[in-house]
Coordinates of C-alpha atoms in Angstrom, one line a residue:
Chain A
M1 CA -16.3 26.8 -193.6
N2 CA -13.6 27.4 -196.3
K3 CA -13.6 23.9 -197.8
E4 CA -11.3 24.8 -200.8
K5 CA -8.5 26.0 -198.8
K6 CA -6.1 23.9 -196.7
M7 CA -4.8 25.5 -193.5
L8 CA -2.3 22.6 -192.3
K9 CA -1.0 19.8 -194.0
I10 CA 1.2 16.9 -191.9
N11 CA 2.7 14.6 -194.1
N12 CA 4.3 11.5 -192.6
I13 CA 5.9 13.2 -189.7
H14 CA 8.5 11.2 -187.5
A15 CA 9.6 12.8 -184.5
Q16 CA 11.5 11.6 -181.2
V17 CA 12.3 13.1 -177.8
G18 CA 16.0 11.9 -177.1
D19 CA 16.4 8.4 -178.7
N20 CA 12.7 7.7 -177.8
K21 CA 10.7 7.7 -181.3
I22 CA 7.3 8.8 -180.6
L23 CA 5.6 10.0 -183.9
K24 CA 6.0 7.4 -186.8
G25 CA 4.5 8.5 -189.8
L26 CA 1.6 10.8 -188.9
N27 CA -0.6 12.5 -191.5
L28 CA -3.3 15.0 -190.9
E29 CA -5.1 17.6 -192.9
I30 CA -7.0 20.9 -191.5
K31 CA -9.0 23.3 -193.4
P32 CA -9.8 26.7 -192.0
G33 CA -12.5 26.8 -189.4
E34 CA -12.4 23.2 -188.5
V35 CA -12.0 21.4 -185.2
H36 CA -10.3 18.3 -184.7
A37 CA -10.0 16.4 -181.8
I38 CA -7.2 14.1 -181.0
M39 CA -7.6 11.4 -178.6
G40 CA -5.6 8.2 -177.6
P41 CA -4.0 6.4 -174.6
N42 CA -1.2 7.7 -172.6
G43 CA 2.1 8.0 -174.4
A44 CA 0.4 7.8 -177.9
G45 CA 2.1 10.8 -178.9
K46 CA -0.8 13.6 -178.6
S47 CA 1.3 16.2 -176.8
T48 CA 4.2 15.6 -179.0
L49 CA 2.2 16.2 -182.0
G50 CA 1.2 19.7 -180.3
N51 CA 5.0 20.3 -179.7
V52 CA 5.9 19.5 -183.1
L53 CA 3.6 22.0 -184.5
A54 CA 4.4 24.8 -181.9
G55 CA 8.2 24.0 -182.6
M56 CA 9.5 23.1 -179.0
D57 CA 13.0 22.4 -178.8
K58 CA 12.9 19.3 -177.0
V59 CA 11.2 17.4 -180.1
E60 CA 13.3 16.4 -183.1
V61 CA 11.6 15.8 -186.2
T62 CA 13.5 13.3 -188.1
E63 CA 11.1 12.8 -191.2
G64 CA 8.1 14.4 -193.0
S65 CA 6.9 17.8 -193.5
V66 CA 4.5 20.4 -192.3
D67 CA 2.7 22.9 -194.6
F68 CA 1.0 25.6 -192.8
L69 CA -0.8 28.2 -195.1
G70 CA 1.9 27.6 -197.9
K71 CA 4.8 27.8 -195.7
D72 CA 7.4 25.1 -194.3
L73 CA 6.3 25.2 -190.7
L74 CA 9.3 23.2 -189.9
D75 CA 11.7 25.9 -191.1
L76 CA 10.4 28.3 -188.6
E77 CA 11.5 29.1 -185.1
I78 CA 9.0 29.0 -182.3
E79 CA 8.3 32.8 -182.2
E80 CA 7.8 32.8 -185.9
R81 CA 5.3 30.3 -185.8
A82 CA 3.4 32.0 -183.2
A83 CA 3.5 35.1 -185.3
E84 CA 2.3 33.2 -188.5
G85 CA -0.7 32.0 -186.4
I86 CA 0.1 29.0 -184.4
F87 CA -1.0 29.1 -180.7
L88 CA -0.2 26.3 -178.2
A89 CA -2.3 26.3 -175.0
F90 CA 0.0 24.4 -172.7
Q91 CA -0.9 21.3 -170.8
Y92 CA 1.3 22.7 -167.8
P93 CA 1.5 26.5 -168.3
V94 CA 4.7 27.9 -167.0
E95 CA 4.9 30.2 -164.2
I96 CA 7.3 33.2 -164.7
P97 CA 8.1 35.2 -161.5
G98 CA 8.6 38.8 -162.1
V99 CA 7.1 39.2 -165.7
N100 CA 3.8 40.8 -165.3
N101 CA 0.9 39.3 -167.2
M102 CA 0.0 42.6 -169.0
Y103 CA 3.5 43.4 -170.0
F104 CA 3.9 39.9 -171.3
L105 CA 0.8 40.0 -173.4
R106 CA 1.5 43.2 -175.0
A107 CA 5.1 42.4 -175.7
A108 CA 3.6 39.3 -177.5
L109 CA 1.1 41.0 -179.2
N110 CA 3.4 43.8 -180.4
A111 CA 6.1 41.4 -181.5
Q112 CA 3.6 39.5 -183.6
R113 CA 2.4 42.5 -185.2
K114 CA 5.8 43.8 -185.8
Y115 CA 6.6 40.3 -187.6
R116 CA 3.7 40.9 -189.8
G117 CA 4.6 44.4 -190.7
E118 CA 1.7 45.8 -188.6
P119 CA 2.0 48.8 -186.3
E120 CA 2.2 48.4 -182.6
I121 CA -0.7 48.7 -180.5
N122 CA -0.8 51.7 -178.1
S123 CA -1.6 51.0 -174.5
S124 CA -5.0 52.5 -174.2
V125 CA -6.1 50.5 -177.1
F126 CA -4.6 47.4 -175.7
L127 CA -6.2 48.1 -172.3
K128 CA -9.5 48.3 -173.8
L129 CA -8.9 44.9 -175.7
V130 CA -7.8 43.3 -172.5
R131 CA -10.7 44.5 -170.3
E132 CA -13.1 43.2 -173.0
K133 CA -11.7 39.7 -173.2
I134 CA -10.9 39.4 -169.5
K135 CA -14.7 39.6 -169.0
M136 CA -15.3 36.9 -171.5
M137 CA -13.0 34.5 -169.6
N138 CA -14.6 35.4 -166.4
M139 CA -11.1 36.2 -164.8
R140 CA -10.4 38.7 -162.1
D141 CA -8.7 42.0 -163.2
D142 CA -6.0 41.5 -160.6
L143 CA -4.5 38.3 -162.4
L144 CA -3.4 40.8 -165.2
R145 CA -1.1 42.8 -162.8
R146 CA 0.3 39.6 -161.3
P147 CA 3.4 37.7 -162.7
V148 CA 2.5 35.3 -165.6
N149 CA 0.7 32.2 -164.0
E150 CA 2.7 32.7 -160.5
G151 CA 0.3 31.7 -157.8
F152 CA -2.5 31.0 -160.1
S153 CA -4.8 27.9 -159.5
G154 CA -5.0 25.1 -161.9
G155 CA -8.2 26.5 -163.5
E156 CA -7.0 30.1 -163.5
K157 CA -3.9 29.0 -165.4
K158 CA -5.9 27.0 -168.1
R159 CA -8.2 30.3 -168.4
N160 CA -5.3 32.3 -168.7
E161 CA -4.1 30.3 -171.6
I162 CA -7.6 30.9 -173.4
F163 CA -7.3 34.6 -172.4
Q164 CA -4.1 34.8 -174.2
M165 CA -5.6 33.0 -177.1
S166 CA -8.2 35.5 -177.2
I167 CA -5.8 38.6 -177.2
L168 CA -3.5 37.0 -179.9
E169 CA -6.2 35.6 -182.3
P170 CA -4.2 32.8 -183.7
K171 CA -5.3 31.1 -187.0
L172 CA -4.5 27.6 -185.7
A173 CA -5.0 26.9 -181.8
I174 CA -3.8 23.8 -180.5
L175 CA -5.2 23.0 -176.9
D176 CA -3.1 20.3 -175.1
E177 CA -5.3 18.8 -172.4
T178 CA -6.8 22.0 -171.6
D179 CA -9.4 20.2 -169.8
S180 CA -7.3 18.2 -167.4
G181 CA -7.5 19.5 -163.8
L182 CA -10.6 21.6 -164.4
D183 CA -13.8 21.3 -162.5
I184 CA -17.1 21.4 -164.6
D185 CA -17.8 25.0 -163.9
A186 CA -14.2 26.0 -165.1
L187 CA -14.6 23.6 -168.1
K188 CA -17.7 25.3 -169.2
I189 CA -15.9 28.8 -169.0
V190 CA -12.9 27.6 -171.0
A191 CA -15.1 26.0 -173.7
D192 CA -17.3 29.0 -174.0
G193 CA -13.9 31.1 -174.4
V194 CA -13.0 28.7 -177.2
N195 CA -16.3 28.6 -178.8
Q196 CA -16.6 32.4 -178.8
L197 CA -13.2 32.3 -180.8
R198 CA -14.4 29.7 -183.4
N199 CA -15.1 31.2 -186.9
Q200 CA -14.7 30.2 -190.4
D201 CA -11.1 31.1 -190.5
R202 CA -9.9 29.9 -187.3
S203 CA -9.0 26.2 -186.8
F204 CA -8.4 24.0 -183.6
I205 CA -6.7 21.0 -182.7
V206 CA -8.1 19.9 -179.3
I207 CA -5.8 17.2 -177.7
T208 CA -7.9 15.3 -174.8
H209 CA -8.2 12.0 -173.1
Y210 CA -11.8 12.5 -172.3
Q211 CA -15.1 13.0 -174.3
R212 CA -16.4 15.5 -171.7
L213 CA -14.6 18.4 -173.1
L214 CA -16.1 17.7 -176.6
D215 CA -19.6 17.9 -175.3
Y216 CA -18.8 21.6 -175.0
I217 CA -16.4 22.1 -177.9
V218 CA -18.2 20.1 -180.7
P219 CA -15.6 18.8 -183.1
D220 CA -15.8 18.5 -186.7
F221 CA -13.5 15.4 -186.7
V222 CA -12.2 13.0 -184.0
H223 CA -8.9 11.2 -184.5
V224 CA -7.6 8.3 -182.5
L225 CA -3.7 8.6 -182.2
A226 CA -1.9 5.5 -181.0
D227 CA 1.7 4.4 -181.4
G228 CA 2.8 7.6 -183.2
K229 CA 0.0 7.4 -185.9
I230 CA -3.6 8.2 -186.5
V231 CA -5.2 4.9 -186.6
R232 CA -8.9 6.0 -186.8
S233 CA -10.9 9.0 -187.8
G234 CA -14.4 9.8 -187.5
D235 CA -17.1 12.4 -186.2
K236 CA -18.0 13.3 -182.7
S237 CA -19.9 9.8 -182.3
L238 CA -16.3 8.2 -182.3
A239 CA -15.5 10.1 -179.3
I240 CA -18.7 8.8 -177.4
E241 CA -17.8 5.4 -178.8
L242 CA -14.3 5.6 -177.1
E243 CA -15.8 6.8 -173.9
E244 CA -17.8 3.5 -173.8
T245 CA -15.1 1.2 -175.2
G246 CA -12.0 2.7 -174.0
Y247 CA -8.6 1.9 -175.9
G248 CA -8.4 -2.0 -175.5
W249 CA -9.4 -2.6 -178.9
L250 CA -6.0 -0.8 -179.9
E251 CA -3.8 -3.4 -178.2
D252 CA -5.5 -6.1 -180.2
G253 CA -5.0 -4.1 -183.5
L254 CA -1.4 -3.0 -182.9
N255 CA -0.4 -6.5 -181.7
K256 CA -1.7 -8.1 -184.9
Chain B
M1 CA 50.4 52.7 -156.6
F2 CA 50.7 49.0 -157.2
K3 CA 53.4 49.2 -160.0
N4 CA 55.8 51.0 -157.6
P5 CA 57.1 50.3 -154.3
I6 CA 54.9 51.7 -151.6
N7 CA 57.1 53.6 -149.5
L8 CA 58.7 55.4 -152.6
V9 CA 55.2 56.6 -153.6
F10 CA 54.4 57.5 -150.0
D11 CA 57.5 59.5 -149.7
Q12 CA 56.7 61.4 -152.8
L13 CA 53.1 62.0 -151.6
T14 CA 54.0 63.2 -148.1
K15 CA 56.6 65.6 -149.3
Q16 CA 54.0 67.5 -151.1
L17 CA 51.4 67.7 -148.4
N18 CA 50.9 70.6 -146.1
E19 CA 48.9 68.8 -143.3
P20 CA 48.8 68.5 -139.5
S21 CA 51.4 66.4 -137.9
W22 CA 49.0 64.1 -136.5
L23 CA 47.5 63.2 -139.8
Q24 CA 51.2 62.4 -141.0
T25 CA 51.5 60.1 -138.0
K26 CA 48.3 58.3 -139.0
R27 CA 49.7 58.0 -142.5
Q28 CA 52.9 56.4 -141.3
Q29 CA 51.3 54.0 -138.7
A30 CA 49.1 53.1 -141.6
L31 CA 52.1 52.3 -143.9
K32 CA 53.5 50.2 -141.2
N33 CA 50.4 48.2 -140.7
F34 CA 50.1 47.9 -144.4
Q35 CA 53.6 46.4 -144.8
T36 CA 53.3 44.2 -142.0
L37 CA 50.2 42.8 -143.1
G38 CA 50.8 42.8 -146.9
L39 CA 48.2 42.3 -149.7
P40 CA 45.3 39.9 -149.2
T41 CA 46.0 36.4 -150.8
R42 CA 43.6 33.6 -151.9
K43 CA 43.9 32.4 -148.3
S44 CA 42.1 35.7 -147.0
E45 CA 38.3 34.6 -146.9
L46 CA 37.0 37.9 -148.5
W47 CA 39.6 37.7 -151.4
K48 CA 39.3 34.0 -151.8
Y49 CA 38.0 34.3 -155.2
T50 CA 39.5 37.8 -156.4
D51 CA 43.0 37.9 -158.0
V52 CA 44.6 40.8 -156.3
K53 CA 47.2 40.7 -158.8
R54 CA 44.6 42.4 -161.3
L55 CA 45.8 45.5 -159.5
E56 CA 49.2 45.3 -161.0
R57 CA 47.8 44.5 -164.4
L58 CA 45.6 47.5 -164.6
E59 CA 45.7 49.7 -167.7
D60 CA 46.8 53.3 -167.3
V61 CA 44.1 55.7 -166.8
T62 CA 42.9 57.7 -170.0
D63 CA 39.8 59.4 -168.8
I64 CA 40.7 62.2 -166.6
A65 CA 38.4 65.1 -165.7
E66 CA 39.6 68.4 -167.6
G67 CA 39.5 71.8 -166.7
D68 CA 40.9 74.4 -164.4
E69 CA 38.8 73.3 -161.6
H70 CA 38.4 69.6 -161.0
F71 CA 37.6 67.6 -157.7
V72 CA 37.7 64.2 -156.7
F73 CA 34.1 64.5 -155.6
T74 CA 31.2 66.9 -156.3
I75 CA 28.2 67.2 -154.4
N76 CA 25.5 67.9 -156.9
S77 CA 23.1 69.3 -154.1
E78 CA 22.8 72.5 -152.0
L79 CA 23.8 71.9 -148.5
P80 CA 21.6 73.5 -145.8
K81 CA 23.2 76.1 -143.7
D82 CA 23.4 74.2 -140.6
T83 CA 24.9 71.1 -142.3
G84 CA 28.5 70.7 -141.4
M85 CA 31.1 70.0 -144.1
L86 CA 34.8 69.7 -143.6
N87 CA 37.6 68.6 -146.0
I88 CA 38.7 65.2 -144.4
T89 CA 42.3 66.5 -144.1
E90 CA 41.0 69.5 -142.2
V91 CA 39.2 67.5 -139.5
D92 CA 40.1 67.7 -135.9
E93 CA 42.2 65.0 -134.6
N94 CA 39.8 63.9 -132.2
S95 CA 37.0 63.4 -134.7
W96 CA 39.2 61.2 -136.8
I97 CA 37.7 57.8 -136.7
D98 CA 40.4 54.8 -136.4
L99 CA 38.9 51.7 -138.0
T100 CA 40.2 48.9 -136.2
F101 CA 39.4 45.2 -136.9
D102 CA 39.8 41.7 -135.3
K103 CA 43.1 40.4 -135.9
K104 CA 41.7 37.8 -138.4
D105 CA 39.9 40.5 -140.3
D106 CA 43.0 42.8 -140.6
K107 CA 44.4 41.4 -143.8
E108 CA 41.0 41.4 -145.5
R109 CA 40.6 45.0 -144.8
V110 CA 44.1 46.0 -145.5
F111 CA 43.0 48.5 -148.1
V112 CA 41.6 50.7 -145.6
E113 CA 45.3 50.9 -144.0
L114 CA 46.4 51.8 -147.9
N115 CA 43.6 54.5 -148.0
T116 CA 44.9 56.3 -145.0
V117 CA 48.3 56.1 -146.3
M118 CA 47.6 57.5 -149.6
L119 CA 44.5 59.6 -148.7
N120 CA 44.1 62.5 -151.1
S121 CA 40.6 63.6 -150.9
G122 CA 37.3 63.3 -148.9
F123 CA 35.0 64.8 -146.4
E124 CA 33.1 64.7 -143.1
L125 CA 29.6 65.6 -143.2
T126 CA 27.3 66.2 -140.3
I127 CA 23.5 66.1 -140.9
P128 CA 21.9 67.9 -138.0
A129 CA 19.3 66.2 -135.9
N130 CA 15.6 66.4 -137.2
S131 CA 16.7 67.5 -140.8
K132 CA 16.2 66.1 -144.2
L133 CA 18.9 66.0 -146.8
K134 CA 19.0 64.7 -150.3
L135 CA 22.5 64.5 -151.8
H136 CA 24.2 63.3 -154.9
I137 CA 27.9 62.7 -154.9
Q138 CA 29.8 61.9 -157.8
Y139 CA 33.4 60.5 -157.3
Q140 CA 35.8 61.4 -160.2
Q141 CA 39.1 60.4 -161.5
V142 CA 41.2 63.6 -161.6
T143 CA 44.7 62.1 -161.7
A144 CA 46.4 59.2 -163.6
D145 CA 47.1 57.6 -160.3
W146 CA 44.7 56.0 -157.6
E147 CA 42.2 58.4 -155.9
N148 CA 42.0 57.5 -152.1
I149 CA 38.9 59.1 -150.8
R150 CA 37.6 58.9 -147.3
T151 CA 34.2 59.9 -146.7
V152 CA 32.6 60.3 -143.1
I153 CA 28.8 60.9 -142.9
H154 CA 27.2 61.5 -139.3
V155 CA 23.5 61.4 -139.6
G156 CA 21.9 63.2 -136.3
E157 CA 19.0 61.9 -134.5
S158 CA 15.8 61.7 -136.3
A159 CA 17.3 62.9 -139.6
Q160 CA 16.7 61.8 -142.9
L161 CA 19.4 61.3 -145.5
D162 CA 18.5 60.2 -149.1
L163 CA 21.9 59.8 -150.6
T164 CA 23.0 58.7 -154.2
E165 CA 26.6 58.1 -155.0
S166 CA 28.2 57.3 -158.4
Y167 CA 31.6 56.7 -159.7
D168 CA 33.5 58.0 -162.9
Y169 CA 33.2 55.3 -165.6
D170 CA 37.0 54.6 -166.0
C171 CA 38.2 55.1 -162.3
R172 CA 40.9 53.9 -160.0
I173 CA 39.4 54.5 -156.7
N174 CA 40.0 53.2 -153.5
H175 CA 37.2 54.4 -151.1
V176 CA 36.6 54.2 -147.4
S177 CA 33.1 55.3 -146.2
I178 CA 31.9 55.6 -142.6
I179 CA 28.4 56.4 -141.8
N180 CA 27.0 57.0 -138.3
A181 CA 23.3 56.8 -138.2
Q182 CA 22.1 57.9 -134.9
N183 CA 19.0 57.0 -133.1
N184 CA 15.8 57.3 -135.1
S185 CA 17.4 58.3 -138.3
R186 CA 16.1 57.1 -141.8
L187 CA 18.8 56.4 -144.5
K188 CA 18.0 55.7 -148.4
L189 CA 21.3 54.9 -149.8
Q190 CA 21.9 54.2 -153.7
S191 CA 25.2 53.6 -155.1
H192 CA 25.8 53.3 -159.0
K193 CA 29.0 51.6 -159.8
L194 CA 28.7 51.6 -163.5
L195 CA 32.2 51.0 -164.5
A196 CA 34.5 50.5 -167.6
K197 CA 35.9 47.0 -168.3
T198 CA 39.4 48.7 -167.4
A199 CA 38.3 50.4 -164.1
A200 CA 39.1 49.6 -160.6
L201 CA 37.3 50.3 -157.4
I202 CA 37.9 49.2 -154.0
H203 CA 35.3 50.1 -151.4
Y204 CA 35.1 49.6 -147.8
T205 CA 31.9 50.7 -145.8
K206 CA 31.4 51.0 -142.2
I207 CA 27.9 51.5 -141.0
N208 CA 27.1 52.0 -137.3
C209 CA 23.4 51.9 -136.5
G210 CA 22.1 53.4 -133.4
E211 CA 18.6 52.6 -132.0
N212 CA 15.4 52.4 -134.0
V213 CA 17.4 53.3 -137.3
A214 CA 16.0 52.3 -140.7
I215 CA 18.6 52.1 -143.5
E216 CA 17.6 50.9 -147.1
Q217 CA 20.6 50.3 -149.6
C218 CA 20.4 49.7 -153.3
T219 CA 23.7 49.2 -155.4
S220 CA 24.2 48.6 -159.1
N221 CA 27.7 47.0 -160.0
N222 CA 28.3 46.7 -163.6
N223 CA 31.7 45.5 -164.8
A224 CA 35.2 46.8 -163.9
Y225 CA 38.4 44.9 -164.2
L226 CA 38.1 44.6 -160.4
S227 CA 35.4 46.0 -158.3
H228 CA 35.7 44.9 -154.7
S229 CA 33.6 46.1 -151.7
I230 CA 33.4 45.0 -148.1
Q231 CA 30.8 46.4 -146.0
D232 CA 30.5 45.9 -142.2
V233 CA 27.1 47.0 -140.5
D234 CA 27.1 47.0 -136.8
F235 CA 23.7 47.2 -134.9
K236 CA 24.7 49.0 -131.7
G237 CA 20.9 50.0 -130.7
E238 CA 17.9 47.8 -130.9
H239 CA 14.9 47.9 -133.1
S240 CA 17.1 48.9 -136.0
S241 CA 16.8 47.6 -139.5
F242 CA 19.3 47.2 -142.5
K243 CA 18.2 46.1 -146.0
T244 CA 20.6 46.0 -148.8
A245 CA 20.0 44.9 -152.1
S246 CA 22.6 44.8 -155.0
I247 CA 22.5 44.0 -158.8
N248 CA 25.8 42.7 -160.1
V249 CA 26.3 42.3 -163.8
V250 CA 29.6 41.4 -165.3
H251 CA 30.9 40.8 -168.9
N252 CA 34.2 40.0 -170.7
S253 CA 36.9 39.3 -168.0
C254 CA 35.2 41.6 -165.5
H255 CA 35.2 40.9 -161.8
I256 CA 33.0 42.0 -159.0
A257 CA 33.3 41.0 -155.4
E258 CA 30.8 42.1 -152.9
N259 CA 31.1 41.1 -149.1
V260 CA 28.7 42.3 -146.5
Q261 CA 28.7 41.5 -142.9
T262 CA 26.0 42.5 -140.4
N263 CA 26.8 42.3 -136.9
H264 CA 24.0 41.9 -134.6
V265 CA 25.7 43.0 -131.3
V266 CA 22.4 44.0 -129.6
G267 CA 18.9 42.1 -130.0
N268 CA 15.7 42.9 -132.0
C269 CA 17.3 44.2 -135.1
K270 CA 16.7 43.1 -138.7
S271 CA 19.2 42.6 -141.5
E272 CA 18.0 41.6 -144.9
V273 CA 20.5 41.1 -147.9
I274 CA 19.4 40.5 -151.5
K275 CA 21.8 39.9 -154.2
R276 CA 21.1 39.2 -157.9
S277 CA 23.9 38.6 -160.3
L278 CA 24.5 37.8 -163.7
A279 CA 27.7 36.8 -165.3
T280 CA 28.5 36.4 -169.0
D281 CA 31.6 35.8 -171.0
K282 CA 34.4 35.1 -168.9
G283 CA 33.1 37.3 -166.1
Q284 CA 33.1 36.5 -162.5
V285 CA 31.1 37.4 -159.5
A286 CA 32.2 36.6 -155.9
L287 CA 29.5 37.1 -153.1
N288 CA 29.7 36.7 -149.3
A289 CA 26.9 37.6 -147.2
K290 CA 27.7 37.0 -143.5
A291 CA 25.4 37.6 -140.2
V292 CA 26.9 37.4 -136.8
V293 CA 24.6 37.3 -134.1
S294 CA 26.1 37.8 -130.8
V295 CA 25.3 36.0 -127.4
G296 CA 22.2 37.8 -125.9
A297 CA 21.2 39.4 -129.1
D298 CA 17.8 37.7 -128.9
G299 CA 14.9 38.7 -131.3
S300 CA 17.5 39.1 -134.1
D301 CA 15.7 38.6 -137.5
V302 CA 18.4 37.9 -140.4
A303 CA 17.7 37.1 -144.1
Q304 CA 19.9 36.5 -147.0
S305 CA 19.1 35.7 -150.5
L306 CA 21.4 35.5 -153.0
K307 CA 20.6 34.4 -156.5
N308 CA 22.6 34.0 -159.6
I309 CA 22.6 33.4 -163.3
L310 CA 25.3 32.2 -165.6
L311 CA 24.8 33.1 -169.3
S312 CA 28.0 31.6 -170.6
D313 CA 30.0 28.5 -170.1
D314 CA 33.1 30.4 -169.0
A315 CA 31.4 32.7 -166.5
K316 CA 31.8 31.9 -162.9
I317 CA 29.9 33.2 -159.7
Y318 CA 31.0 32.2 -156.0
S319 CA 27.9 32.7 -153.8
R320 CA 28.1 32.2 -150.2
P321 CA 25.6 33.2 -147.5
E322 CA 26.7 32.5 -143.9
L323 CA 25.1 32.7 -140.5
E324 CA 26.8 32.8 -137.3
I325 CA 24.2 32.6 -134.4
N326 CA 25.3 32.8 -131.0
T327 CA 22.0 32.9 -129.2
D328 CA 18.6 31.1 -129.1
D329 CA 15.8 33.4 -130.0
V330 CA 16.5 34.4 -133.7
I331 CA 14.5 34.3 -136.9
A332 CA 17.2 33.5 -139.6
A333 CA 16.8 32.4 -143.3
H334 CA 19.4 32.1 -146.0
G335 CA 19.5 30.8 -149.6
S336 CA 21.7 30.8 -152.6
T337 CA 21.2 29.6 -156.0
I338 CA 23.3 29.5 -159.4
G339 CA 21.8 28.3 -162.4
E340 CA 21.0 29.4 -166.1
L341 CA 18.1 31.3 -167.6
D342 CA 15.1 28.9 -167.4
E343 CA 14.6 27.3 -170.7
M344 CA 11.0 26.5 -170.0
S345 CA 10.1 30.2 -169.4
L346 CA 12.1 31.1 -172.4
T347 CA 10.2 28.7 -174.6
Y348 CA 6.9 29.8 -173.1
L349 CA 7.6 33.5 -174.0
R350 CA 8.9 32.6 -177.3
S351 CA 5.7 30.6 -178.1
R352 CA 3.5 33.7 -177.8
G353 CA 5.7 35.4 -180.5
I354 CA 8.3 37.2 -178.4
P355 CA 11.8 36.7 -180.2
K356 CA 14.5 34.9 -178.3
E357 CA 16.5 38.0 -177.4
Q358 CA 13.5 40.0 -176.1
A359 CA 12.4 37.0 -174.2
K360 CA 15.9 36.7 -172.6
F361 CA 16.0 40.4 -171.8
M362 CA 12.5 40.1 -170.3
L363 CA 13.5 37.2 -167.9
I364 CA 16.8 38.9 -167.0
E365 CA 14.8 42.2 -166.2
S366 CA 12.2 40.3 -163.9
F367 CA 15.3 38.3 -162.2
L368 CA 16.8 41.6 -161.3
Q369 CA 13.8 43.4 -160.3
D370 CA 13.9 41.6 -157.0
A371 CA 16.9 43.7 -156.1
N372 CA 15.2 47.1 -157.1
I373 CA 13.9 47.8 -153.7
F374 CA 13.4 51.5 -154.5
K375 CA 11.3 50.6 -157.4
A376 CA 13.2 53.0 -159.9
E377 CA 11.9 52.7 -163.4
D378 CA 15.2 53.3 -165.0
F379 CA 17.1 51.0 -162.8
L380 CA 18.3 49.0 -165.8
D381 CA 18.7 51.9 -168.3
R382 CA 22.6 52.5 -167.7
I383 CA 23.6 48.9 -167.0
E384 CA 25.0 46.8 -170.0
L385 CA 23.2 43.7 -169.8

């Protein structure tokens, strides 16, 4: 891991959805190659954190800053953030009838390359890339020819997210409860896909409720998010402790 | 035609014509009918959302075909020897088809009368039994006034017709088309109405289906100050099918109205209507899809799917599927939706790096693809999206 450089620095972020204040002064730093797990009870703001970083319109940032590889992330449009290297694996991937998966992915990859001043990838090279990556995700070829996520099972949708990630090769991937709705075999496949993408330059934020996923994607850091802030950080053992103790202790702490 | 009193225009026209007396009589009768009925109003069901006064506000035609020889229509295909082709004013009196409507429908279809009154071009085409014909017909604006065109196509038994029709960009055309599809015939009909924002096209179509006929039709409507079409499809023989799909895209203050009525007079026939429409700026689209299943027409199968997207606050779309079922054993489904581009889908595409405008285009393209029933790769190339 490159311990010197910072990839992401979140500084005192406050964010709301409508009038509902969700993030209340969140701070976090991530270096290249690190995997950070974000855990916490329902409504703590875990998904909102992912949405803030990816630039979802529904979330309004009212205070704070986010530095991503030297750029002001909050100043960028959603598609610019993606092209800079942010990837959000959706908790509920959207079905898009009529838009073929292959066409969509090639359009996405070429749009990102264009943004970065790189030449477009031609169809034969793209096809080779796709074939190689789809094997890795244990996905059926016919899913590529079908409309994006339409008629996919819950597990197929989640695998499709990781498959997209493998094609787009982001610098920072945010997995928003990618484990929800997955059986143990699908969970292993998704985790294998993620682990194959781990390297010293790529970082991950893994948002999850359960320690189970972290058995397969072993994090460098575990953070507990509660009431819009990170209230505790530790290593993987913190996730194991949470599995045993739950979040009841937070209630006491927050009420004090 | 709409700026001067109709009888004056009629007198001027008929004085110049050298045609059989029976046709003059038809014109005069049609003029009487037109004067009795008058122009449609907002009370006319198929004109409810179309302001017929737009016809009076049309700009003058500026784009007229030039050259020594120019025709209202050109057929860009070679006709086989045994194909019968006559100028519409040269047809035999007995083969002239009088279009008659129920009294309640008269006023809706009054432009058919006006077409007969002012008829200045057209043809009758007879495609022999068991033959195959591929045709491309271009309808052109060759005068500064309205072109009134009547086309009649008889498709013989077991014959196959692949017809593509297109219209001049800045036209003023009142077109009446009649298609008689005889038993076991197969028809593939494409119509490109890709028009200027100043253009006007009024189109009435009558399709008669014999037994075991299969018709597929795909129409692209793009803009026009006023484009109004009415299509009546009559199933006269069993085991026939009619599938029609249209793409309607309007900008500025353009107005497109599309009306299709399928009449299941006999049983065991299938009709399917697919319409996909997009309106932006102050554009308007008015859609009516009606299926009438007569008493005893059991085994009929009817489907109507009308989906619409509004891309601006001032755009308007009126969308109405309608079923009139008068018998018991029928499969029928209809649906109509009007909405905006799905924000979540747009966000999802953008979150993968696709710029907003490109993402919108991808969603629009996929929405319209439902109506691309012939799977034409270039189906959106000429449409202003």
